[in-house]
Coordinates of C-alpha atoms in Angstrom, one line a residue:
M1489 CA -12.4 -18.9 6.3
I1490 CA -11.5 -20.4 8.8
V1491 CA -8.2 -19.3 9.0
R1492 CA -9.5 -15.8 8.9
A1493 CA -12.1 -16.2 11.6
L1494 CA -8.3 -17.5 14.0
A1495 CA -7.2 -14.4 12.7
M1496 CA -9.8 -12.5 14.4
T1497 CA -10.0 -14.5 17.5
A1498 CA -6.4 -14.2 18.3
N1499 CA -6.5 -9.9 17.2
A1500 CA -3.7 -11.0 14.9
R1501 CA -3.3 -9.4 11.3
F1502 CA -3.9 -11.6 8.4
L1503 CA -2.1 -12.2 5.8
C1504 CA -3.5 -14.3 2.3
V1505 CA -0.1 -15.8 -0.3
S1506 CA -0.8 -17.7 -3.6
P1507 CA 2.0 -18.9 -5.6
S1508 CA 1.8 -16.3 -8.0
T1509 CA 2.0 -13.4 -5.0
L1510 CA 5.8 -14.4 -4.7
L1511 CA 6.8 -16.6 -7.7
R1512 CA 8.2 -14.5 -10.1
R1513 CA 10.5 -15.5 -13.3
Y1514 CA 13.6 -13.7 -12.7
V1515 CA 16.3 -15.1 -10.4
G1516 CA 16.7 -12.9 -6.9
E1517 CA 13.2 -11.4 -7.6
T1518 CA 11.2 -14.1 -5.4
N1519 CA 13.6 -14.1 -2.9
I1520 CA 13.2 -10.7 -2.2
N1521 CA 9.5 -11.1 -1.8
V1522 CA 9.7 -13.6 0.7
R1523 CA 11.8 -11.0 3.3
A1524 CA 8.9 -9.1 2.2
L1525 CA 6.8 -11.1 3.4
F1526 CA 8.7 -11.5 6.2
S1527 CA 8.9 -8.3 7.3
L1528 CA 6.0 -6.8 6.9
A1529 CA 4.8 -9.8 9.3
Q1530 CA 6.4 -9.1 11.8
K1531 CA 6.0 -5.2 11.6
I1532 CA 2.6 -5.3 12.3
S1533 CA 2.8 -8.6 14.9
P1534 CA 0.9 -10.1 15.7
C1535 CA -0.2 -11.8 12.3
I1536 CA -1.0 -14.3 11.0
I1537 CA 0.2 -15.6 7.6
F1538 CA -2.4 -18.4 4.8
I1539 CA -0.8 -19.6 2.2
D1540 CA -3.6 -21.5 0.0
E1541 CA -2.7 -23.9 -1.9
V1542 CA 1.3 -24.7 -0.4
E1543 CA 1.6 -27.7 -2.6
G1544 CA 2.3 -24.8 -5.6
L1545 CA 5.2 -23.3 -3.7
F1546 CA 6.6 -26.2 -2.1
R1547 CA 7.0 -29.1 -4.3
E1548 CA 8.0 -32.8 -3.0
R1549 CA 11.8 -32.8 -4.1
R1550 CA 12.4 -34.5 -7.3
T1551 CA 15.7 -37.4 -6.3
S1552 CA 14.9 -39.3 -10.2
G1553 CA 13.3 -37.5 -13.0
G1554 CA 14.4 -34.0 -13.6
E1555 CA 15.9 -31.5 -12.0
E1556 CA 14.1 -28.8 -9.5
H1557 CA 13.9 -25.4 -11.4
E1558 CA 16.6 -23.3 -9.1
V1559 CA 14.1 -20.6 -8.5
S1560 CA 11.9 -23.5 -6.3
R1561 CA 14.9 -24.2 -4.6
E1562 CA 16.1 -21.2 -3.7
L1563 CA 12.1 -20.2 -2.6
K1564 CA 12.4 -23.2 -0.3
T1565 CA 15.6 -22.5 1.5
E1566 CA 14.8 -18.6 1.5
F1567 CA 11.1 -19.7 2.9
M1568 CA 12.2 -22.1 5.4
Q1569 CA 15.4 -19.9 6.9
L1570 CA 13.3 -16.9 7.8
W1571 CA 10.6 -19.5 8.7
D1572 CA 12.7 -21.1 11.7
G1573 CA 13.7 -17.3 12.5
I1574 CA 17.8 -18.0 12.0
H1575 CA 17.9 -14.5 10.6
K1576 CA 15.5 -12.1 13.0
S1577 CA 12.7 -13.7 16.0
N1578 CA 9.6 -14.4 14.0
E1579 CA 7.9 -14.1 16.9
G1580 CA 4.2 -13.6 16.9
V1581 CA 4.0 -14.9 13.0
I1582 CA 1.8 -17.9 13.0
I1583 CA 2.4 -19.6 9.1
V1584 CA -0.4 -22.0 8.3
G1585 CA -1.3 -23.8 4.6
A1586 CA -4.0 -25.2 3.0
T1587 CA -3.4 -28.0 0.9
N1588 CA -5.9 -30.9 -1.3
R1589 CA -2.4 -32.8 -2.0
P1590 CA -0.7 -33.0 0.9
F1591 CA 1.1 -35.8 -0.5
D1592 CA 2.5 -33.0 -3.2
V1593 CA 4.1 -31.1 -0.5
D1594 CA 7.7 -30.9 0.5
S1595 CA 8.8 -33.3 3.5
A1596 CA 10.9 -31.1 4.6
L1597 CA 7.9 -27.8 5.3
L1598 CA 6.0 -30.4 6.7
R1599 CA 8.2 -31.1 9.5

């Protein structure tokens, strides 16, 4: 509710994203969804992208005790490259995340 009020106050569009919106079963589909999200946000900017349950998308990378799934690793890479504006400028796009488990969120995302 706070982020929605922020968007209204800033006269910005509001996109609410959940993990199920972006994550897909087949390799490459998740990256396409992430690119589409940023493309839409840039077209309707100013825009606030709100990610609910951030730890569902960006879990801390494991150094031991099992491999990270390839889709999850690619999602983090694609999202952070687009967020940083490596491919295009993201002027007018703000990303806000919410979690009740901050210790589970990847440190690269928290920077």
